[in-house]
Amino acid sequence: MYSFTYDVLPVRVVFGSGTSKNISDEIKRLGCRRALVLTTPQQSGLGERVSSELGEFSVGMFNGAVMHTPTDVTEIAVKVAQELRADCLVAVGGGSTIGLGKAIALHTDLPQIVVPTTYAGSEATPIIGQTENGLKTTQRTLKVLPEVIIYDVDLTLGLPVQMTVTSGLNAIAHAVEALYAKDTNPLISMLAEQGIAAIGRALPRIYANPEDREARSDALFGAWACGTCLGAVGMSIHHKLCHTLGGSFNLPHAETHTVVLPHAAAYNAKAAPEAMARIARALGVDDAPRGLFDLAAKHGAPTSLAQIGIQAGDIGRAVEIACASPYWNPRPIEPAAIRELLDNAFEGKRP
Ligand code: NAD
């Protein structure tokens, strides 16, 4: 018999090709007129295009978003939003840009329209991670949940292949942990399996042809599905380790998820057999941790922490931080076993 509690999140989703041309309709729908466009330095061109297409509905652009949402950048951006008397935010980019929008919303309550250009999934969650003094802390509050998500497949056609693969695996990680979450439910499990399957079949096609629109559409749908899982239920050891490695050692977000995921899945495999069976079925493989490893390895993604910038000497401190505060995981958190997990991830061993 089923028994669960599920708070469905209030968010409007617009999905398709060319949808980012209609951002001003969404601004009007929210009763707003003065949007501040947010993006990263690398995506300034896209930000400027969006801002100019908005015409009188744009009051300007802030292009200072960086990874892991450092609080000093947020302070500057809040000042810019206040000086320009912005009445809403339009975040165009990946999780870093969306994270900045959420951080501004946390301080100002401004409504957010987000236009994701990666598969990280932040757009679909009421979660914000912020970094201050080398520590990343996360909180859940509806204050940061974007009001509108505009998925435009066209904006993902140019996402470089390597980022596509790592960002796709970042999305899959949300669904993997949702499948063994303590507070999961049948709807989220179904969505998680569909999300993993959509991204699992899209990545090889995009790897072969980055402009394959059907595959890009599948991947973006998968990102929404997996992001919705992240927003709906609690995450476990995998996300804890990635937050530690990202926030305290400044490792790149999607690559870290890609490397750690097969090892986190292996850590939990015996404690979560049903989740492993669903992951394997979604990927069309016999063994979930190996299937996840192979998906990365076959498509040119990094498979070891050593490759993405952490030193062997840092692993001990990462274990300490990751084990410092208690949280739920299907298998109890055992520091010696976590050490082994991270050593395997450091060396890039196939699980
Ligand atoms: P990112 O947003 O940092 O993007 C990486 C780089 O790629 C940036 O320079 C960006 O401008 C560029 N880029 C993005 N889309 C592009 C495109 N289509 N074409 C070319 N370049 C593009 O990376 P990310 O992995 O999307 O996001 C990582 C951040 O998001 C981390 O800080 C992470 O903590 C956060 N995140 C938060 C949540 C949440 O629910 N709060 C969920 C997932 C990720």
XYZ file of C-alpha atoms and ligand atoms in Angstrom:
395
model
C 0.000 0.000 0.000
C 1.248 3.481 -0.836
C 1.745 6.036 1.909
C 3.284 9.428 1.142
C 3.053 13.206 1.428
C 3.897 15.360 -1.590
C 3.816 19.174 -1.905
C 3.394 19.884 -5.617
C 5.268 23.068 -6.495
C 3.521 26.040 -8.110
C 5.426 26.816 -11.314
C 4.454 27.660 -14.889
C 6.423 25.799 -17.575
C 6.633 26.850 -21.227
C 8.524 24.281 -23.352
C 9.351 24.285 -27.060
C 11.449 25.750 -29.841
C 11.736 29.553 -30.090
C 9.891 30.026 -26.784
C 12.433 32.571 -25.522
C 11.084 35.039 -28.095
C 7.977 35.429 -25.910
C 9.559 36.390 -22.593
C 7.807 39.784 -22.637
C 4.410 38.006 -22.673
C 5.417 36.243 -19.466
C 6.632 39.511 -17.914
C 3.227 41.097 -18.678
C 1.419 38.040 -17.355
C 3.184 38.530 -14.018
C 2.024 42.163 -14.005
C 5.620 43.410 -14.346
C 7.301 45.933 -16.701
C 10.938 46.334 -15.598
C 13.019 43.168 -15.982
C 16.678 42.863 -15.012
C 18.338 40.297 -17.293
C 20.930 38.088 -15.565
C 23.684 36.014 -17.111
C 27.373 35.088 -16.903
C 30.266 36.965 -18.533
C 30.549 34.031 -21.004
C 26.894 34.364 -22.070
C 26.816 38.175 -22.271
C 26.010 38.023 -25.988
C 22.886 35.956 -25.324
C 21.957 38.205 -22.400
C 22.274 41.324 -24.561
C 20.158 39.725 -27.277
C 17.420 38.830 -24.821
C 17.598 42.272 -23.222
C 17.288 44.037 -26.585
C 14.418 41.758 -27.670
C 12.597 42.749 -24.465
C 12.823 46.420 -25.538
C 10.992 48.653 -23.033
C 10.480 45.659 -20.702
C 14.222 45.454 -19.932
C 15.890 47.906 -17.534
C 19.323 46.405 -18.075
C 21.592 43.417 -17.702
C 23.851 42.099 -14.931
C 26.356 39.610 -16.325
C 28.340 38.760 -13.171
C 26.880 35.320 -12.318
C 29.530 32.771 -11.261
C 29.440 29.205 -10.015
C 28.317 28.283 -6.456
C 26.526 31.622 -5.851
C 29.091 33.544 -3.772
C 27.315 35.980 -1.456
C 29.517 38.953 -2.407
C 28.338 38.751 -6.041
C 24.730 38.563 -4.840
C 25.190 41.755 -2.783
C 26.341 43.663 -5.864
C 23.510 42.259 -7.992
C 20.855 43.166 -5.393
C 22.164 46.769 -5.431
C 21.981 46.844 -9.240
C 18.385 45.512 -9.176
C 17.396 48.133 -6.603
C 19.130 51.023 -8.400
C 17.433 50.110 -11.686
C 14.084 49.648 -9.868
C 13.661 46.210 -11.447
C 10.283 44.589 -10.731
C 11.247 41.122 -12.003
C 14.280 39.029 -12.986
C 14.968 37.190 -16.236
C 17.793 34.660 -15.693
C 19.208 33.292 -18.946
C 21.833 30.581 -18.546
C 22.827 27.564 -16.498
C 22.559 26.830 -12.795
C 24.964 29.644 -11.869
C 22.813 32.325 -13.465
C 19.620 30.804 -12.102
C 21.287 30.566 -8.663
C 22.037 34.296 -8.779
C 18.386 35.023 -9.664
C 17.254 32.918 -6.713
C 19.692 34.680 -4.372
C 18.392 38.100 -5.473
C 14.813 36.864 -5.006
C 15.665 35.691 -1.493
C 16.598 39.283 -0.582
C 14.009 41.167 -2.638
C 11.059 38.833 -3.355
C 11.260 39.800 -7.048
C 9.484 37.292 -9.327
C 11.737 35.195 -11.562
C 11.426 34.070 -15.147
C 14.203 31.583 -15.877
C 15.460 30.396 -19.244
C 17.790 27.412 -18.642
C 20.556 26.717 -21.149
C 22.043 23.661 -19.374
C 20.493 20.543 -17.821
C 21.412 21.317 -14.171
C 17.755 21.558 -13.079
C 17.953 24.446 -10.601
C 15.019 26.156 -12.325
C 12.584 23.538 -10.991
C 13.618 23.669 -7.331
C 12.969 25.787 -4.227
C 16.616 25.164 -3.261
C 19.425 27.672 -3.069
C 23.070 26.893 -2.355
C 25.262 29.848 -1.437
C 28.982 30.041 -0.750
C 30.531 32.210 1.933
C 34.025 31.883 3.437
C 34.673 28.660 1.510
C 31.576 26.841 2.778
C 28.514 26.118 0.692
C 25.220 26.005 2.563
C 21.887 25.033 1.121
C 18.376 25.976 2.075
C 14.900 25.194 0.802
C 12.373 28.018 0.621
C 9.512 28.802 -1.739
C 10.890 32.372 -1.837
C 13.501 31.226 -4.374
C 11.278 29.025 -6.555
C 11.073 30.649 -10.007
C 7.543 31.637 -11.063
C 8.048 30.781 -14.748
C 10.420 28.417 -16.572
C 10.847 28.954 -20.296
C 12.568 25.950 -21.894
C 13.782 26.884 -25.385
C 15.416 23.906 -27.125
C 17.086 26.335 -29.593
C 19.211 27.839 -26.788
C 20.687 24.427 -25.990
C 21.838 23.548 -29.521
C 25.173 25.315 -28.921
C 25.877 23.820 -25.466
C 29.336 22.304 -26.025
C 29.274 18.503 -26.196
C 31.405 17.915 -23.114
C 29.204 20.237 -21.044
C 26.146 18.510 -22.486
C 27.373 15.141 -21.238
C 28.401 16.331 -17.761
C 25.306 18.489 -17.347
C 23.132 15.559 -18.476
C 24.763 13.353 -15.842
C 24.250 16.115 -13.269
C 20.521 15.904 -14.084
C 20.532 12.106 -13.889
C 22.097 12.370 -10.412
C 18.957 14.131 -9.128
C 16.764 11.317 -10.422
C 19.075 8.598 -9.072
C 18.893 10.022 -5.545
C 15.139 10.668 -5.874
C 14.639 6.946 -6.543
C 16.039 6.054 -3.118
C 14.894 9.156 -1.211
C 13.157 8.528 2.098
C 10.297 10.860 1.113
C 9.864 9.769 -2.512
C 6.495 8.833 -4.016
C 5.306 6.819 -7.044
C 4.837 9.883 -9.255
C 8.378 11.130 -8.608
C 9.830 7.628 -9.104
C 8.079 7.425 -12.477
C 9.364 10.862 -13.437
C 12.876 9.941 -12.267
C 12.954 6.837 -14.424
C 11.622 8.738 -17.440
C 14.146 11.527 -16.885
C 17.091 9.097 -16.721
C 15.852 7.281 -19.828
C 15.350 10.515 -21.817
C 18.839 11.806 -21.052
C 20.406 8.346 -21.401
C 19.113 8.027 -24.964
C 19.743 11.683 -25.884
C 23.431 11.895 -24.904
C 24.807 9.421 -27.489
C 22.789 11.150 -30.221
C 23.955 14.630 -29.204
C 27.528 13.322 -28.954
C 27.234 12.208 -32.581
C 25.416 15.355 -33.718
C 25.225 18.295 -31.279
C 22.471 19.957 -33.336
C 20.112 16.960 -33.312
C 16.967 18.883 -32.304
C 14.928 15.816 -31.299
C 17.722 14.603 -29.026
C 18.172 18.124 -27.606
C 14.435 18.236 -26.900
C 14.602 14.839 -25.170
C 17.562 15.984 -23.065
C 15.828 19.214 -22.048
C 12.651 17.318 -21.150
C 14.854 14.969 -19.096
C 16.420 17.971 -17.361
C 12.971 19.241 -16.374
C 11.918 15.780 -15.155
C 15.110 15.301 -13.122
C 15.043 18.883 -11.803
C 11.462 18.327 -10.668
C 12.640 15.252 -8.734
C 15.355 17.361 -7.065
C 12.760 19.979 -6.114
C 10.330 17.403 -4.744
C 12.297 15.059 -2.472
C 15.402 14.983 -0.277
C 18.851 14.128 -1.649
C 21.506 11.940 0.010
C 25.232 11.084 -0.029
C 25.868 11.916 -3.688
C 24.625 15.507 -3.431
C 26.316 15.950 -0.052
C 29.689 14.934 -1.496
C 29.275 17.112 -4.583
C 28.329 20.151 -2.475
C 31.395 19.543 -0.315
C 33.723 19.174 -3.287
C 32.204 22.161 -5.117
C 31.793 24.540 -2.183
C 35.008 23.804 -0.259
C 37.407 22.818 -3.067
C 35.859 24.862 -5.886
C 35.558 21.861 -8.201
C 33.355 22.394 -11.280
C 29.751 21.428 -10.549
C 28.617 19.219 -13.443
C 31.979 17.426 -13.795
C 32.009 16.633 -10.067
C 28.522 15.123 -10.283
C 29.607 13.103 -13.309
C 32.646 11.623 -11.563
C 31.055 10.950 -8.158
C 27.690 9.542 -9.323
C 28.725 5.952 -10.243
C 30.586 5.634 -6.920
C 27.725 7.071 -4.844
C 25.355 4.661 -6.614
C 27.740 1.771 -5.873
C 27.897 2.859 -2.209
C 24.094 2.624 -1.972
C 23.546 -0.294 -4.367
C 22.927 -3.024 -1.798
C 20.750 -0.793 0.372
C 18.559 0.382 -2.542
C 18.080 -2.559 -4.933
C 14.753 -1.348 -6.364
C 16.220 2.047 -7.256
C 19.222 0.309 -8.911
C 16.880 -1.882 -10.966
C 14.953 1.164 -12.195
C 18.161 3.057 -13.085
C 19.501 0.030 -14.975
C 16.175 -0.399 -16.806
C 16.119 3.309 -17.759
C 19.661 3.093 -19.147
C 19.143 -0.302 -20.772
C 22.060 -1.871 -18.853
C 22.531 -4.723 -16.367
C 24.255 -2.814 -13.590
C 23.329 0.751 -12.581
C 26.685 2.048 -11.191
C 28.624 0.625 -14.155
C 26.014 1.903 -16.602
C 26.408 5.419 -15.169
C 30.209 5.181 -15.350
C 30.100 3.949 -18.947
C 27.682 6.678 -20.035
C 30.293 9.229 -18.951
C 33.378 7.347 -20.154
C 31.994 6.516 -23.623
C 31.122 10.149 -24.283
C 34.377 11.839 -23.367
C 33.455 13.032 -19.862
C 35.949 13.025 -16.985
C 35.804 9.905 -14.801
C 38.263 10.760 -12.025
C 38.435 13.532 -9.413
C 42.171 13.793 -10.101
C 41.286 14.957 -13.637
C 39.114 17.830 -12.410
C 41.452 19.497 -9.983
C 41.419 18.062 -6.452
C 44.667 16.948 -4.805
C 44.997 13.513 -3.167
C 45.857 15.302 0.090
C 42.436 17.034 0.139
C 40.401 13.825 0.225
C 40.687 13.416 4.020
C 39.277 16.893 4.642
C 36.459 16.263 2.127
C 35.509 13.101 4.048
C 35.487 15.073 7.326
C 33.234 17.829 5.939
C 30.883 15.359 4.258
C 30.504 13.328 7.464
C 30.331 16.288 9.865
C 26.560 16.805 9.940
C 24.106 13.893 9.937
C 21.636 13.369 7.054
C 19.595 10.504 5.715
C 21.069 7.999 3.241
C 19.833 4.495 2.395
C 23.127 3.100 3.703
C 24.485 4.587 6.942
C 27.290 7.108 6.509
C 30.520 5.351 7.495
C 33.611 7.585 7.263
C 35.937 4.705 6.263
C 33.587 3.645 3.471
C 33.148 7.259 2.316
C 36.947 7.502 2.192
C 36.997 4.426 -0.035
C 34.252 5.898 -2.237
C 36.234 9.121 -2.719
C 39.511 7.254 -3.268
C 37.824 5.224 -6.021
C 36.392 8.432 -7.529
C 39.815 10.096 -7.275
C 41.421 7.272 -9.208
C 38.531 6.938 -11.679
C 37.976 3.215 -11.027
C 35.051 1.582 -12.828
C 32.712 0.428 -10.002
P 26.949 27.059 -15.135
O 25.647 27.750 -15.046
O 28.021 27.571 -14.228
O 27.460 27.090 -16.622
C 28.816 26.766 -16.925
C 29.329 27.679 -18.029
O 28.659 27.361 -19.247
C 29.025 29.154 -17.769
O 30.104 29.907 -18.236
C 27.798 29.399 -18.621
O 27.664 30.745 -18.992
C 28.062 28.496 -19.816
N 26.851 28.061 -20.527
C 25.655 27.734 -20.008
N 24.813 27.355 -20.972
C 25.493 27.434 -22.142
C 25.146 27.171 -23.501
N 23.933 26.713 -23.863
N 26.090 27.355 -24.434
C 27.342 27.772 -24.087
N 27.714 28.036 -22.821
C 26.799 27.869 -21.852
O 26.832 25.486 -14.897
P 25.634 24.568 -14.408
O 26.248 23.246 -14.270
O 24.442 24.745 -15.260
O 25.264 25.139 -12.983
C 26.071 24.933 -11.851
C 25.574 25.754 -10.676
O 24.184 25.539 -10.482
C 26.247 25.373 -9.364
O 26.512 26.531 -8.620
C 25.207 24.508 -8.681
O 25.317 24.485 -7.296
C 23.925 25.158 -9.140
N 22.754 24.244 -9.112
C 21.782 24.511 -8.208
C 20.655 23.710 -8.148
C 19.557 24.045 -7.185
O 18.514 23.412 -7.191
N 19.742 25.031 -6.358
C 20.526 22.628 -9.014
C 21.550 22.368 -9.932
C 22.660 23.195 -9.974
